Each structure stands twice: as C-alpha cells, then as structure tokens.
Coordinates of C-alpha atoms in Angstrom, one line a residue:
Chain A
M1 CA 52.1 77.7 11.3
A2 CA 54.9 75.4 12.4
K3 CA 57.7 74.8 10.0
L4 CA 57.6 71.2 8.7
D5 CA 60.3 69.0 9.9
P6 CA 62.0 67.3 6.9
S7 CA 62.8 64.1 8.8
A8 CA 59.2 63.8 9.9
Q9 CA 58.1 64.3 6.2
K10 CA 60.4 61.5 5.1
K11 CA 59.1 59.2 7.8
S12 CA 55.4 59.7 6.8
D13 CA 56.4 59.0 3.1
H14 CA 57.8 55.7 4.2
T15 CA 54.7 54.8 6.2
A16 CA 52.4 55.7 3.2
N17 CA 54.5 53.5 0.9
Y18 CA 54.3 50.6 3.3
W19 CA 50.5 51.0 3.4
L20 CA 50.2 51.2 -0.3
G21 CA 52.4 48.2 -0.8
G22 CA 50.4 46.3 1.8
L23 CA 47.1 47.2 0.2
T24 CA 48.3 46.2 -3.2
A25 CA 49.2 42.8 -1.9
V26 CA 45.8 42.5 -0.2
F27 CA 44.0 43.5 -3.4
F28 CA 46.0 41.0 -5.5
S29 CA 45.4 38.2 -3.1
L30 CA 41.6 39.1 -3.1
T31 CA 41.7 39.1 -6.9
I32 CA 43.1 35.6 -7.0
F33 CA 40.6 34.5 -4.3
F34 CA 37.6 35.9 -6.1
A35 CA 38.8 34.6 -9.5
F36 CA 38.8 31.1 -8.1
N37 CA 35.6 31.4 -6.1
S38 CA 33.3 33.4 -8.4
K39 CA 31.0 30.4 -9.0
P40 CA 28.3 30.3 -6.4
H41 CA 28.7 27.6 -3.9
V42 CA 25.9 25.0 -4.3
A43 CA 25.3 22.9 -1.2
A44 CA 25.2 19.1 -1.9
Q45 CA 21.6 17.9 -2.1
P46 CA 20.3 14.5 -1.3
E47 CA 19.5 12.4 -4.4
I48 CA 15.8 12.0 -4.7
P49 CA 14.8 9.1 -7.0
L50 CA 12.0 9.7 -9.4
V51 CA 8.7 8.2 -8.4
D52 CA 8.0 4.7 -9.8
K53 CA 5.9 4.7 -13.0
K54 CA 3.3 2.4 -11.5
F55 CA 2.2 5.2 -9.1
L56 CA 1.6 7.5 -12.1
D57 CA -0.7 5.0 -13.8
T58 CA -4.3 6.4 -13.9
S59 CA -5.9 3.6 -15.8
P60 CA -8.9 1.7 -14.2
W61 CA -8.0 -1.2 -11.9
R62 CA -10.3 -3.6 -13.7
Q63 CA -11.7 -4.1 -17.1
T64 CA -15.4 -4.8 -17.5
Y65 CA -17.3 -6.7 -20.2
A66 CA -18.4 -3.4 -21.7
D67 CA -14.7 -2.4 -22.0
L68 CA -13.9 -5.7 -23.8
V69 CA -16.8 -5.2 -26.2
K70 CA -15.6 -1.6 -26.9
A71 CA -12.0 -2.8 -27.4
K72 CA -13.3 -5.7 -29.7
E73 CA -11.5 -8.3 -27.6
D74 CA -12.0 -12.0 -27.5
L75 CA -15.3 -12.6 -25.7
S76 CA -15.3 -16.4 -25.9
D77 CA -14.7 -16.7 -22.2
Y78 CA -18.1 -15.1 -21.7
D79 CA -20.0 -17.8 -23.5
C80 CA -21.2 -19.9 -20.6
Y81 CA -22.8 -22.4 -22.9
A82 CA -19.6 -23.5 -24.3
C83 CA -19.4 -25.8 -21.2
H84 CA -22.7 -25.6 -19.5
D85 CA -25.9 -27.3 -20.6
K86 CA -28.6 -24.9 -21.6
A87 CA -31.4 -27.1 -20.3
K88 CA -29.8 -27.7 -16.9
P89 CA -28.8 -24.7 -14.8
P90 CA -25.8 -25.6 -12.7
R91 CA -26.4 -26.4 -9.1
I92 CA -24.6 -24.5 -6.3
R93 CA -23.0 -26.6 -3.7
Y94 CA -22.1 -25.6 -0.1
D95 CA -20.0 -27.1 2.5
T96 CA -21.1 -27.8 6.1
N97 CA -20.3 -24.2 7.2
Q98 CA -22.6 -22.9 4.5
K99 CA -19.6 -21.7 2.5
I100 CA -19.9 -22.0 -1.2
I101 CA -17.8 -24.7 -2.9
I102 CA -16.2 -23.1 -6.0
P103 CA -15.8 -25.6 -8.8
K104 CA -12.3 -26.0 -10.2
E105 CA -13.3 -24.5 -13.5
H106 CA -14.1 -21.3 -11.8
A107 CA -11.2 -21.4 -9.4
N108 CA -10.3 -17.7 -10.2
I109 CA -13.5 -16.5 -8.5
E110 CA -13.0 -15.3 -5.0
M111 CA -16.4 -15.2 -3.3
S112 CA -16.6 -12.5 -0.7
H113 CA -19.6 -10.3 -1.2
G114 CA -21.5 -8.8 1.7
T115 CA -21.0 -8.9 5.4
H116 CA -19.8 -12.4 6.4
E117 CA -19.8 -13.3 2.7
R118 CA -23.6 -13.7 3.0
N119 CA -24.3 -12.9 -0.6
N120 CA -23.1 -16.4 -1.8
I121 CA -25.9 -17.5 -4.0
C122 CA -24.8 -17.1 -7.6
Y123 CA -28.3 -16.6 -8.9
N124 CA -28.7 -13.5 -6.8
C125 CA -27.1 -11.8 -9.7
H126 CA -26.6 -14.3 -12.5
N127 CA -29.6 -15.4 -14.6
E128 CA -30.4 -19.1 -14.0
Q129 CA -32.3 -19.3 -17.2
N130 CA -29.7 -17.7 -19.4
L131 CA -26.2 -17.7 -17.9
N132 CA -25.0 -15.2 -20.5
T133 CA -27.1 -12.5 -18.8
L134 CA -27.6 -11.2 -15.3
Q135 CA -30.8 -10.8 -13.5
V136 CA -32.2 -8.4 -10.9
R137 CA -34.2 -10.1 -8.2
D138 CA -37.4 -8.6 -9.5
G139 CA -37.0 -10.7 -12.6
N140 CA -35.6 -8.0 -14.9
V141 CA -32.8 -9.4 -17.1
V142 CA -29.7 -7.2 -17.4
K143 CA -27.0 -7.5 -19.9
F144 CA -23.4 -7.8 -18.9
D145 CA -22.6 -4.3 -20.1
N146 CA -25.2 -2.6 -18.0
I147 CA -24.0 -3.5 -14.5
P148 CA -25.0 -0.4 -12.6
Q149 CA -28.7 -1.3 -13.0
L150 CA -28.0 -4.7 -11.4
C151 CA -25.8 -3.4 -8.6
G152 CA -28.1 -0.5 -7.9
S153 CA -31.0 -2.9 -7.3
C154 CA -29.5 -3.6 -3.9
H155 CA -27.2 -0.6 -3.5
G156 CA -29.8 2.1 -4.2
P157 CA -28.2 5.1 -2.5
T158 CA -24.8 4.3 -4.1
L159 CA -26.4 4.2 -7.5
R160 CA -28.1 7.5 -6.8
D161 CA -24.7 9.0 -5.9
W162 CA -23.0 7.4 -8.9
E163 CA -25.6 8.9 -11.2
A164 CA -25.1 12.3 -9.7
G165 CA -21.3 11.9 -10.1
A166 CA -20.7 11.7 -6.4
H167 CA -19.6 8.1 -6.3
G168 CA -16.9 6.5 -8.4
R169 CA -14.1 7.7 -10.6
T170 CA -14.6 10.4 -13.2
S171 CA -12.4 12.0 -15.8
G172 CA -12.7 14.3 -18.7
Y173 CA -14.6 17.6 -18.4
W174 CA -16.4 19.0 -15.4
D175 CA -18.0 21.5 -17.9
R176 CA -20.4 19.4 -19.9
Q177 CA -20.7 22.1 -22.6
L178 CA -17.0 21.9 -23.3
G179 CA -16.5 18.1 -23.3
D180 CA -17.7 14.8 -22.1
I181 CA -17.4 13.3 -18.7
N182 CA -16.0 9.8 -18.6
R183 CA -17.6 7.9 -15.8
L184 CA -16.3 4.5 -14.8
S185 CA -18.8 1.7 -14.1
C186 CA -19.1 -0.4 -10.9
A187 CA -17.0 -3.3 -12.0
N188 CA -14.1 -1.0 -13.2
C189 CA -13.2 -0.7 -9.5
H190 CA -15.1 -3.4 -7.7
N191 CA -14.8 -7.1 -8.2
P192 CA -18.4 -8.1 -8.2
H193 CA -17.5 -11.4 -6.4
A194 CA -15.4 -9.6 -3.8
P195 CA -16.3 -5.9 -4.0
D196 CA -14.1 -4.5 -1.2
I197 CA -11.4 -2.3 -2.5
P198 CA -8.1 -4.3 -1.9
T199 CA -5.3 -2.6 0.0
R200 CA -2.3 -1.4 -2.0
E201 CA 1.1 0.0 -1.7
A202 CA 1.4 3.7 -0.9
A203 CA 3.4 6.0 -3.1
P204 CA 6.5 7.6 -1.5
G205 CA 5.9 10.5 0.8
P206 CA 7.6 13.9 1.0
H207 CA 11.4 14.3 1.0
Y208 CA 13.0 17.2 2.7
L209 CA 15.9 19.5 1.8
H210 CA 17.4 18.6 5.1
E211 CA 16.9 15.9 7.7
A212 CA 13.4 16.2 9.3
S213 CA 13.5 18.3 12.3
S214 CA 12.5 16.9 15.7
H215 CA 8.9 18.0 15.6
E216 CA 8.3 15.8 12.5
P217 CA 7.9 12.3 13.8
S218 CA 9.4 10.4 10.9
K219 CA 12.2 8.1 9.8
S220 CA 10.5 7.4 6.5
H221 CA 12.2 9.6 4.0
R222 CA 15.0 7.8 2.4
Chain B
M1 CA 58.0 56.3 -13.4
S2 CA 58.3 57.0 -9.8
R3 CA 57.9 54.3 -7.2
R4 CA 54.9 56.1 -5.8
S5 CA 53.0 56.2 -9.1
F6 CA 53.9 52.6 -9.8
L7 CA 52.5 51.5 -6.4
R8 CA 49.4 53.7 -7.0
G9 CA 48.9 52.1 -10.4
C10 CA 49.2 48.7 -8.9
A11 CA 46.7 49.5 -6.2
A12 CA 44.2 51.0 -8.6
F13 CA 44.5 48.0 -10.9
G14 CA 44.2 45.6 -8.1
G15 CA 41.2 47.4 -6.7
V16 CA 39.3 47.5 -10.1
T17 CA 40.1 43.8 -10.7
A18 CA 38.9 42.8 -7.2
L19 CA 35.7 44.8 -7.7
A20 CA 35.1 43.2 -11.1
A21 CA 35.7 39.8 -9.6
S22 CA 33.5 40.4 -6.7
L23 CA 30.7 41.3 -9.1
A24 CA 31.3 38.1 -11.1
P25 CA 28.4 36.2 -9.5
L26 CA 26.0 38.6 -11.0
R27 CA 26.7 36.9 -14.3
E28 CA 24.7 34.0 -13.0
L29 CA 21.8 36.3 -12.5
G30 CA 20.8 35.8 -16.1
D31 CA 19.4 32.4 -14.9
Y32 CA 17.0 34.1 -12.6
T33 CA 15.9 37.2 -14.3
N34 CA 16.5 39.4 -17.4
T35 CA 15.9 42.9 -18.3
E36 CA 12.6 42.1 -20.1
Q37 CA 11.3 40.3 -17.1
F38 CA 12.7 42.9 -14.7
L39 CA 10.8 45.7 -16.5
Q40 CA 7.6 43.6 -16.9
K41 CA 4.5 45.3 -15.6
Y42 CA 2.2 44.0 -12.9
Y43 CA 0.0 41.1 -14.2
K44 CA -3.3 43.1 -13.9
E45 CA -1.8 46.0 -15.8
L46 CA -0.6 43.9 -18.8
T47 CA -2.4 44.6 -22.0
P48 CA -3.1 41.6 -24.3
S49 CA -0.2 42.6 -26.5
D50 CA 2.1 42.9 -23.5
M51 CA 0.9 39.4 -22.5
T52 CA 1.7 37.9 -25.8
K53 CA 5.3 39.3 -25.5
V54 CA 5.5 37.9 -22.0
I55 CA 4.3 34.5 -23.1
T56 CA 6.8 34.4 -26.0
R57 CA 9.6 35.2 -23.5
I58 CA 8.5 32.4 -21.2
E59 CA 8.2 29.9 -24.0
G60 CA 11.7 30.9 -25.1
E61 CA 13.1 30.5 -21.6
V62 CA 11.5 27.1 -21.1
E63 CA 12.8 25.9 -24.5
R64 CA 16.3 27.1 -23.7
Q65 CA 16.3 25.4 -20.3
Y66 CA 14.4 22.2 -21.1
G67 CA 14.7 21.8 -24.9
I68 CA 10.9 21.6 -25.3
R69 CA 8.7 24.2 -26.8
P70 CA 5.7 24.6 -24.4
H71 CA 2.3 25.9 -25.0
V72 CA 1.8 28.7 -22.5
R73 CA -1.6 30.4 -22.1
D74 CA -3.0 33.1 -19.9
L75 CA -6.3 31.7 -19.0
K76 CA -8.9 34.0 -17.5
P77 CA -11.6 32.9 -15.1
M78 CA -14.9 31.8 -16.7
D79 CA -18.1 33.6 -16.1
G80 CA -20.6 32.2 -13.7
V81 CA -18.1 29.7 -12.3
E82 CA -16.9 29.3 -8.8
F83 CA -14.8 26.2 -8.1
V84 CA -15.3 24.0 -5.1
Y85 CA -13.5 20.8 -4.2
A86 CA -15.0 18.1 -2.1
L87 CA -13.1 15.2 -0.7
N88 CA -14.7 12.0 0.5
L89 CA -12.9 10.9 3.7
T90 CA -14.8 7.6 3.7
R91 CA -13.2 6.6 0.4
C92 CA -9.7 7.9 0.6
I93 CA -7.2 5.1 1.1
G94 CA -4.1 7.2 1.4
C95 CA -2.3 5.8 -1.6
R96 CA -0.7 9.2 -2.5
K97 CA -1.4 8.8 -6.2
C98 CA -2.9 12.3 -6.2
V99 CA 0.4 13.7 -4.8
H100 CA 2.4 12.4 -7.7
A101 CA -0.2 13.1 -10.4
C102 CA 0.0 16.7 -9.2
V103 CA 3.8 16.8 -9.4
K104 CA 3.7 15.4 -12.9
E105 CA 1.0 17.8 -14.1
N106 CA 2.3 20.9 -12.5
N107 CA 6.0 20.8 -13.3
Q108 CA 7.0 20.7 -9.7
S109 CA 10.7 20.4 -8.8
R110 CA 11.6 16.7 -8.5
S111 CA 14.8 17.5 -6.6
P112 CA 14.5 19.1 -4.2
E113 CA 11.0 17.6 -4.1
I114 CA 8.0 19.9 -4.0
Q115 CA 4.6 18.4 -3.4
Y116 CA 1.4 20.4 -3.1
I117 CA -0.6 17.7 -1.5
R118 CA 0.1 16.2 1.9
V119 CA -1.8 13.1 3.0
L120 CA -2.3 13.0 6.7
K121 CA -2.7 9.6 8.3
M122 CA -5.0 10.1 11.2
P123 CA -6.1 7.7 13.9
H124 CA -9.8 6.9 13.9
G125 CA -12.0 8.9 16.3
S126 CA -10.3 12.3 16.0
M127 CA -10.2 15.1 13.6
D128 CA -7.2 16.7 15.4
V129 CA -4.6 17.3 12.7
E130 CA -1.9 17.4 15.3
K131 CA -2.3 13.7 15.6
G132 CA -1.8 13.2 11.9
N133 CA 1.4 12.0 10.3
H134 CA 2.2 12.8 6.7
N135 CA 5.4 10.8 6.6
Y136 CA 3.8 7.4 6.8
D137 CA 5.6 4.7 4.9
S138 CA 3.0 1.9 4.8
K139 CA 3.5 -1.1 2.6
Q140 CA -0.2 -1.6 2.4
V141 CA -2.8 1.2 2.7
P142 CA -5.4 1.7 4.1
E143 CA -4.2 0.6 7.5
K144 CA -6.7 -0.6 10.1
G145 CA -7.6 2.0 12.6
F146 CA -6.6 5.0 10.5
F147 CA -8.2 7.3 8.0
Y148 CA -6.4 9.5 5.5
M149 CA -6.9 13.2 5.0
P150 CA -5.2 14.9 2.0
I151 CA -4.5 18.6 2.5
Q152 CA -3.7 21.0 -0.2
C153 CA -4.4 24.7 -0.9
Q154 CA -8.0 25.2 0.4
Q155 CA -8.6 28.2 -1.9
C156 CA -10.1 30.2 0.9
K157 CA -12.8 32.8 0.5
N158 CA -10.9 34.9 3.0
P159 CA -7.3 34.0 2.3
P160 CA -4.7 35.1 4.9
C161 CA -1.9 34.6 2.4
V162 CA -3.2 37.3 0.1
K163 CA -3.5 39.8 3.0
V164 CA 0.1 39.5 4.0
C165 CA 1.7 39.7 0.5
P166 CA 3.6 43.0 0.5
V167 CA 3.7 43.2 -3.3
N168 CA 0.3 41.8 -4.3
A169 CA 2.0 39.0 -6.1
T170 CA -0.8 36.7 -5.0
W171 CA -4.5 37.3 -5.2
Q172 CA -7.9 35.7 -5.4
E173 CA -9.5 35.4 -8.9
K174 CA -13.2 35.6 -9.7
D175 CA -13.6 31.8 -9.9
G176 CA -12.2 31.4 -6.4
I177 CA -8.6 30.3 -7.3
T178 CA -5.9 32.1 -5.4
V179 CA -3.0 32.5 -7.9
I180 CA 0.6 33.6 -7.7
D181 CA 2.4 35.7 -10.3
Y182 CA 5.9 34.0 -10.2
D183 CA 7.4 37.0 -11.9
W184 CA 6.1 39.4 -9.3
C185 CA 6.9 37.3 -6.1
I186 CA 9.8 38.5 -4.1
G187 CA 10.1 35.4 -2.1
C188 CA 9.6 36.9 1.4
R189 CA 7.6 33.8 2.4
Y190 CA 5.1 35.8 4.5
C191 CA 2.3 33.9 2.8
E192 CA 3.8 30.6 3.7
A193 CA 3.8 31.8 7.4
A194 CA 0.3 33.1 7.1
C195 CA -1.3 30.0 5.7
P196 CA -2.9 27.8 8.4
Y197 CA -2.8 24.7 6.1
W198 CA 0.9 24.7 5.1
A199 CA -0.3 24.8 1.5
R200 CA 2.5 27.0 0.1
R201 CA 5.9 25.9 -1.0
F202 CA 9.1 27.8 -1.4
N203 CA 11.8 27.2 -4.1
F204 CA 14.9 27.2 -1.9
T205 CA 17.0 26.1 -4.8
K206 CA 16.7 26.1 -8.5
P207 CA 14.0 23.5 -9.3
Q208 CA 15.2 20.4 -11.1
I209 CA 12.9 18.8 -13.6
P210 CA 14.1 16.1 -16.0
K211 CA 13.6 17.3 -19.5
D212 CA 11.4 14.4 -20.5
K213 CA 9.1 15.0 -17.5
I214 CA 8.0 18.6 -18.5
N215 CA 4.3 19.0 -19.1
P216 CA 4.2 21.4 -22.1
D217 CA 0.6 22.4 -21.5
M218 CA 1.2 25.5 -19.3
S219 CA -0.5 28.5 -18.0
Y220 CA 1.0 31.8 -16.9
L221 CA -0.5 31.7 -13.4
G222 CA -0.3 28.0 -13.1
N223 CA 2.2 25.3 -14.0
R224 CA 4.9 27.1 -15.9
P225 CA 8.3 26.3 -14.5
R226 CA 9.2 28.3 -11.4
K227 CA 12.5 30.0 -10.5
Q228 CA 14.5 29.8 -7.4
G229 CA 13.2 32.1 -4.7
V230 CA 9.5 32.2 -5.5
M231 CA 6.5 30.7 -3.8
E232 CA 4.2 28.2 -5.4
K233 CA 1.1 26.2 -4.4
C234 CA -1.9 24.2 -5.7
H235 CA -4.0 26.3 -8.1
F236 CA -6.7 23.7 -8.8
C237 CA -4.8 22.9 -12.1
I238 CA -5.7 26.2 -13.6
Q239 CA -4.5 25.1 -17.0
R240 CA -7.0 22.2 -17.0
T241 CA -10.0 23.5 -15.0
R242 CA -10.3 26.8 -16.8
V243 CA -10.8 24.9 -20.1
G244 CA -13.4 22.7 -18.5
K245 CA -11.3 19.7 -17.5
Y246 CA -11.0 18.0 -14.1
P247 CA -7.9 18.6 -12.1
A248 CA -5.1 16.0 -12.3
C249 CA -5.4 14.8 -8.7
L250 CA -9.1 14.0 -9.3
E251 CA -8.4 11.9 -12.3
A252 CA -5.6 10.0 -10.6
C253 CA -7.7 9.1 -7.5
P254 CA -8.2 5.3 -7.8
V255 CA -11.2 5.3 -5.5
G256 CA -13.0 8.4 -6.7
A257 CA -12.7 10.2 -3.4
R258 CA -12.1 13.6 -5.1
K259 CA -14.9 15.6 -6.5
F260 CA -14.6 19.0 -8.2
G261 CA -17.0 21.3 -10.0
N262 CA -18.8 24.6 -10.2
I263 CA -20.8 25.4 -7.1
L264 CA -22.9 27.9 -8.9
D265 CA -24.3 25.2 -11.1
P266 CA -27.0 23.3 -9.1
N267 CA -26.5 20.2 -11.2
S268 CA -22.8 19.8 -10.6
E269 CA -21.4 17.0 -8.5
V270 CA -20.2 19.3 -5.8
S271 CA -23.6 21.0 -5.5
Y272 CA -25.1 17.5 -5.1
I273 CA -22.5 16.6 -2.5
L274 CA -22.9 19.8 -0.4
R275 CA -26.7 19.4 -0.6
E276 CA -27.1 15.6 0.1
K277 CA -24.0 14.4 1.9
R278 CA -22.7 14.7 5.4
V279 CA -20.3 17.5 4.7
F280 CA -18.2 17.4 7.8
I281 CA -15.7 20.2 7.8
Q282 CA -14.0 23.0 6.3
L283 CA -10.6 22.4 7.8
K284 CA -9.8 24.8 10.7
E285 CA -13.2 26.4 10.2
E286 CA -12.6 28.5 13.4
M287 CA -9.8 30.5 11.6
G288 CA -12.5 32.2 9.5
T289 CA -10.7 31.5 6.3
S290 CA -13.8 29.8 4.8
P291 CA -12.1 27.3 2.5
R292 CA -13.6 26.2 -0.8
F293 CA -12.3 22.7 0.0
F294 CA -14.8 20.5 1.8
Y295 CA -14.4 17.2 3.5
Y296 CA -17.4 14.9 3.6
F297 CA -18.4 11.3 4.5
D298 CA -20.5 8.8 2.7
K299 CA -21.9 7.0 5.7

C-alpha cells in the first residue's frame, strides 16, 4: 500500500469543500425556486359563455284551446258569435289567383296548409253551422279541444303514429306503471293554418380546448 | 463547529427543504382523490353498506365544492328492461336543443365545454358521415339541402370501449347501458380511441360548473360531477331512465324526433317504430358493434 501524500490529501479536502459549497448553493436556489413555483401551472383557457336560456326552454311552441281551458284563461276570443251572425255563415272570398282573401279581423291568420296552399277552404275544418266547433268532412262535429280526431281524418298514418307515441313530443314516464306520459297535441307544434314547422335559430355548437385542428372544417366556434 | 460539519448541515437542510418543496404539489391532490376514495373497492364488489358510505362521501364532496347538497343514488337496472333509442331523421331540424338539455341535466363541464351529443349537418343524398359537419353555425335551421344527424353514445351490444378498458372501469349493464365508474377510471383514454362514434369525452382539466347550474338529482354511474382525468359519456340519463322517466334530450326535442323506451315491451314506442317504420341504420353497422341507437325515417 502506498503511503498517502499529505499535500494530495489537502488538495482533495479542498475539492470536496468546493463541491459541498456548490451543492448547498444549488439546493438553496432550488428551494427558493420550488417555494415560488409550487402551485401547478394552469394554462389559460378560452372563456366559454354559458348557453342562452332560450335554448334550454322545453315548453311547447304553441298553446292550444285545450291548454287555455286547463289554465282557465280568458276564452272570449274563441266566441265566434260575438261578431258573426249565427244565421249567416261567413262567405269565403278568393282573389283572381284563387288565393284566399283574409279579412282584416283575422289578419293574424297565415293561410298555408297543404301543397301549394291548396287546403284553403275554411269549412274543410271549421263547422259552417256552428263556428265554435270544428267539423270532420264526414259530418262529425269535433270540439276545439279534441283536435287529433280532426287532423287525423286527413292525416291517418300520422294519427296512427301519434297514438302509438311515434309522432310528436312526449315527456314524463316511458314506464307507464311508474308515471304518466305527457303527450302534446297536434296544435302544440303545428299551426293549423300553416302547419309546416318554421325554421329557427340553432343553439351554439361545440367549443374546443384549443383551436380546431386542420381536419375539422370550421371557423364557427367563437 | 467545524467548517465541514457546517457545510454538511447546510447541504442536508437544503436537500430536505428542496425535497419537501418538490413534493408540495401533492397537497393539491386532495382535490382529485382522498384516502377513502383511494381505498374504495370495485363497484361490483361494493356491499350495500359500502355503497351508502361512498354515496355519503360523494354528497359531501359535491357540497364542499358546489355548496349544494345533492341527492345521489345508485340505481340498479330494472328487470325485463332493455333500452333502445330511435331517432327520426325526417323530423330532426338540427336546433341542438338536445345538446344543451343534456349538458344541463348531466352536470357536464361548461368550461372547457363537454357535450355528449354532436349534431352532424349532412348534405342530402348521402349517409357518409365524412361529409358531415358538426360545427355548423346556421342562423336558421333546417337549411335547404341538408339533413341533421345527432350522434351520441350508441350503447352498443358489442361495445369496443368495454373491451379495451384495462381496469374494467366501464362495462355494459343488464338494461343495455354502458356505464363508467368515475372512481375506477384511470384516464388512459383507450376507450375514446376504440369508440367508432367519438362518443366518449375526456376531462382534460378540472370541470367547471357554475354553482347554480348543478343538477342535484344524481346517480353514482351517471351524472355526479366528474374529476379531472376521467372519461365520461352519454348514459341514457341513467338517473332518469332507471326510475321510469324519459331522457332529457328526448323531452327537449322540439319536434319529437327522439323516441326512447323498452324494446322488450311490445307496446312501447320503440317497439312500434322498429316494427312499423323504415328503420334505416344502425350507424356504422359494418363495425359489428350492434348499436341500441336506431335512425329511422317517416316517409
């Protein structure tokens, strides 16, 4: 075994001290660094506005006579004989293009039923003899709160679907033993004088965490 | 004290402090998990009394975070019930009301936004989903020349997402709903990759839900608030459908395009539709997933 050289020993002591000093400094600076950065860094996210309340509304689009009766609302508007004469059913007038002329008292009515608005004879549905009721073409009188029977007299398959629950809006219980199904009637969605469902505004689409990547063809999220 | 021992002391102190500081972020972990949840058993092994404890813990967590005491339940599948969804492509107008009714019902994160339903706007004359666009921004819908196809979890009979889950955190229940245990999910996102319908969503960040927007009617496998780092998806509104109610998206649909029910009941709406209607597709039928979500036409 070689005898240790005292000067070499001293030299290695010095090196160790420098190392230790350096490490201490590194650790201290790390301590300070961690102390100030211990909170996890949260990347800034784009602000996404809450969706407008109108898109969360699930109430029916329209109210029917039956709804008004149920809500005990004012039904005086539905008394035709407040203005009309019972003995004289009102005459329907057409212009030269066979388009119906809507009298100014009924200006709120938009007539657009059937292809090319061909269902333009009021008495196809309204009862000529008693304007407060409706009438199926076979002569059966239908009350205002029983519209499906009237509509179904022409739209048979749709009535069949509706009765089976396959057409129209439902809510409540799918399990009839646990609760009732609430089934909306024809006029809750369709305006009888213009039954096409009108177009409406679409609710906002998806927002992404980051800008949409190139394979998503969009500029719409904003 | 020698210079050497002083320096040693300093180094040791510095090292310990640095170690402690470097572990400091673990303090935040309390937001994501706690001992009780960490030691929780697998859902299917939980006894009813275990479940009661778990539910109490969840209710407490929700109350701490959102200041509202929820009503959490663990609803089991009903006997003799298999759920099926049918969607009428003739009727759908693409208004996206179902999307937002779902977000509201199921306590999805509002920011970043998580939506279970995507509505594809598709050109007439094609069923090719590649041609669909779910980012449409129409002022008025429906647009001429397009039809709209909402896509959500199809609740497959042969679900690829369940097969790939390495920890069995997602499985198919008896009534056909594929569920996720948010406490068991490890967030590997294999299921998201396996799903051919892009039905699964991942919580990349902590979900943000305004306190007044929380739906307190919750279920364990359904709409209880999720954590960062777990998957979620449509579960046919388990908290509603397992007590006999319709899902939220169905009730929100303004044109009645969505139909839901028990396929094992011959008098249900869906049985009628599958029997009588022109049921067009199970989406991506060729994948062999056999969805319980059917698209049909009126005319």
